[in-house]
Every structure is written in C-alpha cells, then in structure tokens.
XYZ file of C-alpha atoms in Angstrom:
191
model
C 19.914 -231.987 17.685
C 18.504 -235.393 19.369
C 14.862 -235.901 18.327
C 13.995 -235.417 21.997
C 15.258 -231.658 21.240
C 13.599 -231.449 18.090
C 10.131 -232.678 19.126
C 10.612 -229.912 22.354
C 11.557 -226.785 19.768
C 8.468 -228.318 17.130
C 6.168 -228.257 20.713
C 7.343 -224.666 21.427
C 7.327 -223.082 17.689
C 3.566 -224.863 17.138
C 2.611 -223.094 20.985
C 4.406 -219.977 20.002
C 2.667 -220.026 16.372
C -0.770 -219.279 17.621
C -2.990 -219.617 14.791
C -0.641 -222.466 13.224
C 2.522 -222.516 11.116
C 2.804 -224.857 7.565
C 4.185 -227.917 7.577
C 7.176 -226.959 5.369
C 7.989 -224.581 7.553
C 8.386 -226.235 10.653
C 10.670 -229.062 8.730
C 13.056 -226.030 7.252
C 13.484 -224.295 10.949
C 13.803 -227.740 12.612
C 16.261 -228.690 10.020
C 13.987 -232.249 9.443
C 12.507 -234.440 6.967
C 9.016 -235.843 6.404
C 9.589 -239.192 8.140
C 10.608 -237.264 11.183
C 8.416 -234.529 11.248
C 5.332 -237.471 11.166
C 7.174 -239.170 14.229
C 7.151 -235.840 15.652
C 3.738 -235.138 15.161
C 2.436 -238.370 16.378
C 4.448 -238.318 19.514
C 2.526 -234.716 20.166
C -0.656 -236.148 19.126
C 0.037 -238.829 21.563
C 0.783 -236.740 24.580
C -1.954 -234.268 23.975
C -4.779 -235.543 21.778
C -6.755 -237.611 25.201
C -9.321 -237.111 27.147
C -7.199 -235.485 29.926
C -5.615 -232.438 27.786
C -6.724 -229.301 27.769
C -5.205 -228.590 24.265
C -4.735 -230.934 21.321
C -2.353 -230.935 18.249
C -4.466 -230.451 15.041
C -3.536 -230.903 11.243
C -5.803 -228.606 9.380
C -4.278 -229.146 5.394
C -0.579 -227.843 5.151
C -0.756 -226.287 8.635
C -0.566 -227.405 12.224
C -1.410 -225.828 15.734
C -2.586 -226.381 19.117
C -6.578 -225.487 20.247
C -8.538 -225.817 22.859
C -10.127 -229.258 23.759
C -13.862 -228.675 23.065
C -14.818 -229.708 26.831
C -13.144 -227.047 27.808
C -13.717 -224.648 25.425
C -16.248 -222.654 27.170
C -14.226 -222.362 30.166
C -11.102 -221.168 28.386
C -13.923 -218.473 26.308
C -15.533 -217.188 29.573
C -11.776 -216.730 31.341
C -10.984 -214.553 28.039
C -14.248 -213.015 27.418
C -13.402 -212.022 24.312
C -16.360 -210.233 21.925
C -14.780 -211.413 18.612
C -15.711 -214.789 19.606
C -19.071 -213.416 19.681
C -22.195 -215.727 17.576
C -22.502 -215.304 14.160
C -26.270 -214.159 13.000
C -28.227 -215.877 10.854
C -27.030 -213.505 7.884
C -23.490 -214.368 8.816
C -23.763 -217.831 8.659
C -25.751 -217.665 5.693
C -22.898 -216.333 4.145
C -20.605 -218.058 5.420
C -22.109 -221.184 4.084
C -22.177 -219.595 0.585
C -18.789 -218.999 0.796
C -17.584 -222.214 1.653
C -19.987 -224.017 -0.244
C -18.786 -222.093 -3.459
C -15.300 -220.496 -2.908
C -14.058 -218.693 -4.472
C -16.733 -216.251 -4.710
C -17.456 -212.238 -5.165
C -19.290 -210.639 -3.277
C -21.677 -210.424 -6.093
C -22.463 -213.836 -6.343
C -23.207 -213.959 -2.663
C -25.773 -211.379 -2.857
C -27.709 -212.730 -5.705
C -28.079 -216.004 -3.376
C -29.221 -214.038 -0.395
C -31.216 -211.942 -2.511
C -29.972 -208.745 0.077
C -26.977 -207.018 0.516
C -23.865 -209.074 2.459
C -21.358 -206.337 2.667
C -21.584 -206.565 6.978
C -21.742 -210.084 6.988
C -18.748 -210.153 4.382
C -17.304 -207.825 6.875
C -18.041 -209.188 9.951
C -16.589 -212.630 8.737
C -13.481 -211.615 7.489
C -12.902 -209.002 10.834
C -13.829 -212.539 12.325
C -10.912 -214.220 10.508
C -12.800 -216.912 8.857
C -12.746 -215.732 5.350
C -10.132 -214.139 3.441
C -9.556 -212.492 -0.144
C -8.445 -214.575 -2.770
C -7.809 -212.763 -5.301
C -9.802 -211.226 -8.321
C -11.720 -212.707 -10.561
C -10.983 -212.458 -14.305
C -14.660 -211.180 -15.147
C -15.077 -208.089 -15.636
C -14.928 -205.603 -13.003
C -12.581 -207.943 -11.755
C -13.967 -208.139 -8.345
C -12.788 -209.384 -5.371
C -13.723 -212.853 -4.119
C -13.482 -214.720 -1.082
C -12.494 -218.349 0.715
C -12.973 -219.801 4.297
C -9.380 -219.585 6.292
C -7.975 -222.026 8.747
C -9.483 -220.536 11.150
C -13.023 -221.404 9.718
C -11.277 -225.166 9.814
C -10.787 -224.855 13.190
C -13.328 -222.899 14.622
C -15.670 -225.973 12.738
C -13.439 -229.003 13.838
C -12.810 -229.416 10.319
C -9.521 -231.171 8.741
C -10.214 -229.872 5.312
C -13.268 -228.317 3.102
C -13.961 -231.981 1.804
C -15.358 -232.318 5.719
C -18.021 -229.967 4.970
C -21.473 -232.071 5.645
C -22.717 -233.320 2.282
C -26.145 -231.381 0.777
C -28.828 -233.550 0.080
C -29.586 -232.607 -3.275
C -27.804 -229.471 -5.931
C -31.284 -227.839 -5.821
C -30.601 -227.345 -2.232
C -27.593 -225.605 -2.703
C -29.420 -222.174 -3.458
C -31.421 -223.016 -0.473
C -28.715 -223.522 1.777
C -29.157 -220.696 3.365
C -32.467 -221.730 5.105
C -31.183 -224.862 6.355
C -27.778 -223.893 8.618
C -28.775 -222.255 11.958
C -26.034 -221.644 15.202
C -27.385 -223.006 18.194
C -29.840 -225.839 19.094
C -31.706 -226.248 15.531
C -30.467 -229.151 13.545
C -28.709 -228.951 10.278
C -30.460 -230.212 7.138
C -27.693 -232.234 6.053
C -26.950 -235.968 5.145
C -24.762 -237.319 7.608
C-alpha cells in the first residue's frame, strides 16, 4: 500500500476504534514500522489537532484515538444527552483521586482514607469507565484493587498519570480528598 493508503486505513481503524486501539496494533494491521507509523501520526495530528477541528488525534501512553475538541465538547454532549456522562459527586471524585493518586489500590485502602464506605463510588466509577480492576493483591484476602483507565486520561486531557497536578506536600496526600472539587472551585494544587 502507498502511505497515502496507509495513513487513510490508520484514519479509519483509529475513527472506527472508538475508545482507542494500541500502538502495536495499528503497526501489525497496517503492516508498518515505527518510523512510519510516527509520520502517520503527525500527518493526522496535523490535519486535525487546530483550532478549526472538531476532533483531534490524541496519544494517551500505548494507545491512540480521536475525541472531541474541548470547544465543542458541550455541544457534541447536549446533541447526545447521554446520563453516563453525568458529574461525578464529591464522594466520586474523592475516590477517584485516591485511586489515581495511589493505584493500585483495594477497596480497603480507599475506605480507610475516606473514613466511609466507597463501594457506590467504586461502582459508579468503574460503570463510568474510568477505573478498572487490576488484579489482586498478594495480602491476604487477596482483594481486589483498582487503576484509572484511558478513559480517565482522556476524560482529564491527560497524556499519562505523570500529568497528574503535583500535591503540595505528602501530608496532603491523606487530605486530598478535601482539596479536588468538579466545577468552579479551584484545585489546591502546585501548578
């Protein structure tokens, strides 16, 4: 295939892919190496990644995909009205930050942070697709624990968990909790 063809069938499978496919397995479909799957990706960062697309072409770790620009975001939400998009509560983000402050991390270990049960919130966020399992932990009991997902990349404009705004101090860690808020409060973070 010309690389005119394979940039058009890596534009279609990343489309078609939805929440993103892996790197490696673009390149084995394609038939490709590194060197051209970068030219590829830079031509479709190129043609989509301005201030006049309504999508761009992000890398999130091993994975790519295409999401909607963030000034159009709310449009594209209110045309598709859909409820799992829905706000996360206070208790949801809490978690959520204890999570991917921490990951992996049981259940257990989230509640003693709290201080209150987190089974809904665990629940909500992984129905929510922004945690996952990831595996058991070799304590015992072995429970389960959890990690954020590329979606939690995404949903966060985040290329990676290194991204994650700094904490001012390890003391604050505990205290996380009290410091993340959805909405107009600011977050007590160093920049």
């Amino acid at each position: 295939m010309t690389i005119e063809q394979n940039i058009q069938s890596a534009e279609a499978i990343i489309f078609a892919s939805g929440d993103g496919i892996s790197f490696e397995n673009l390149k084995n479909v394609i038939e490709i190496d590194d060197k051209q799957m970068e030219y590829i990706f830079s031509t479709l960062e190129e043609k989509y990644n301005t201030e006049h697309s309504g999508i761009i072409l992000v890398r999130n770790g091993g994975t790519v995909s295409f999401v909607t620009h963030q000034d159009t975001a709310d449009m594209v939400y209110k045309a598709l009205n859909e409820k799992k998009n829905s706000p996360l509560s206070n208790a949801a983000m809490e978690t959520l930050a204890i999570i991917a402050y921490n990951q992996p991390v049981s259940k257990a270990f989230i509640e003693q942070v709290r201080g209150v049960d987190s089974n809904s919130s665990v629940q909500n966020l992984l129905h929510k697709g922004l945690i996952e399992e990831a595996g058991r932990l070799e304590i015992p009991g072995r429970p389960i624990s959890y990690r954020t997902t590329p979606v939690f990349l995404r949903n966060f404009s985040l290329t990676s968990l290194t991204d994650l705004p700094k904490i001012k101090s390890e003391k604050e860690t505990v205290q996380i909790s009290n410091d993340i808020s959805l909405g107009e409060e600011k977050y007590d973070f160093d920049a």
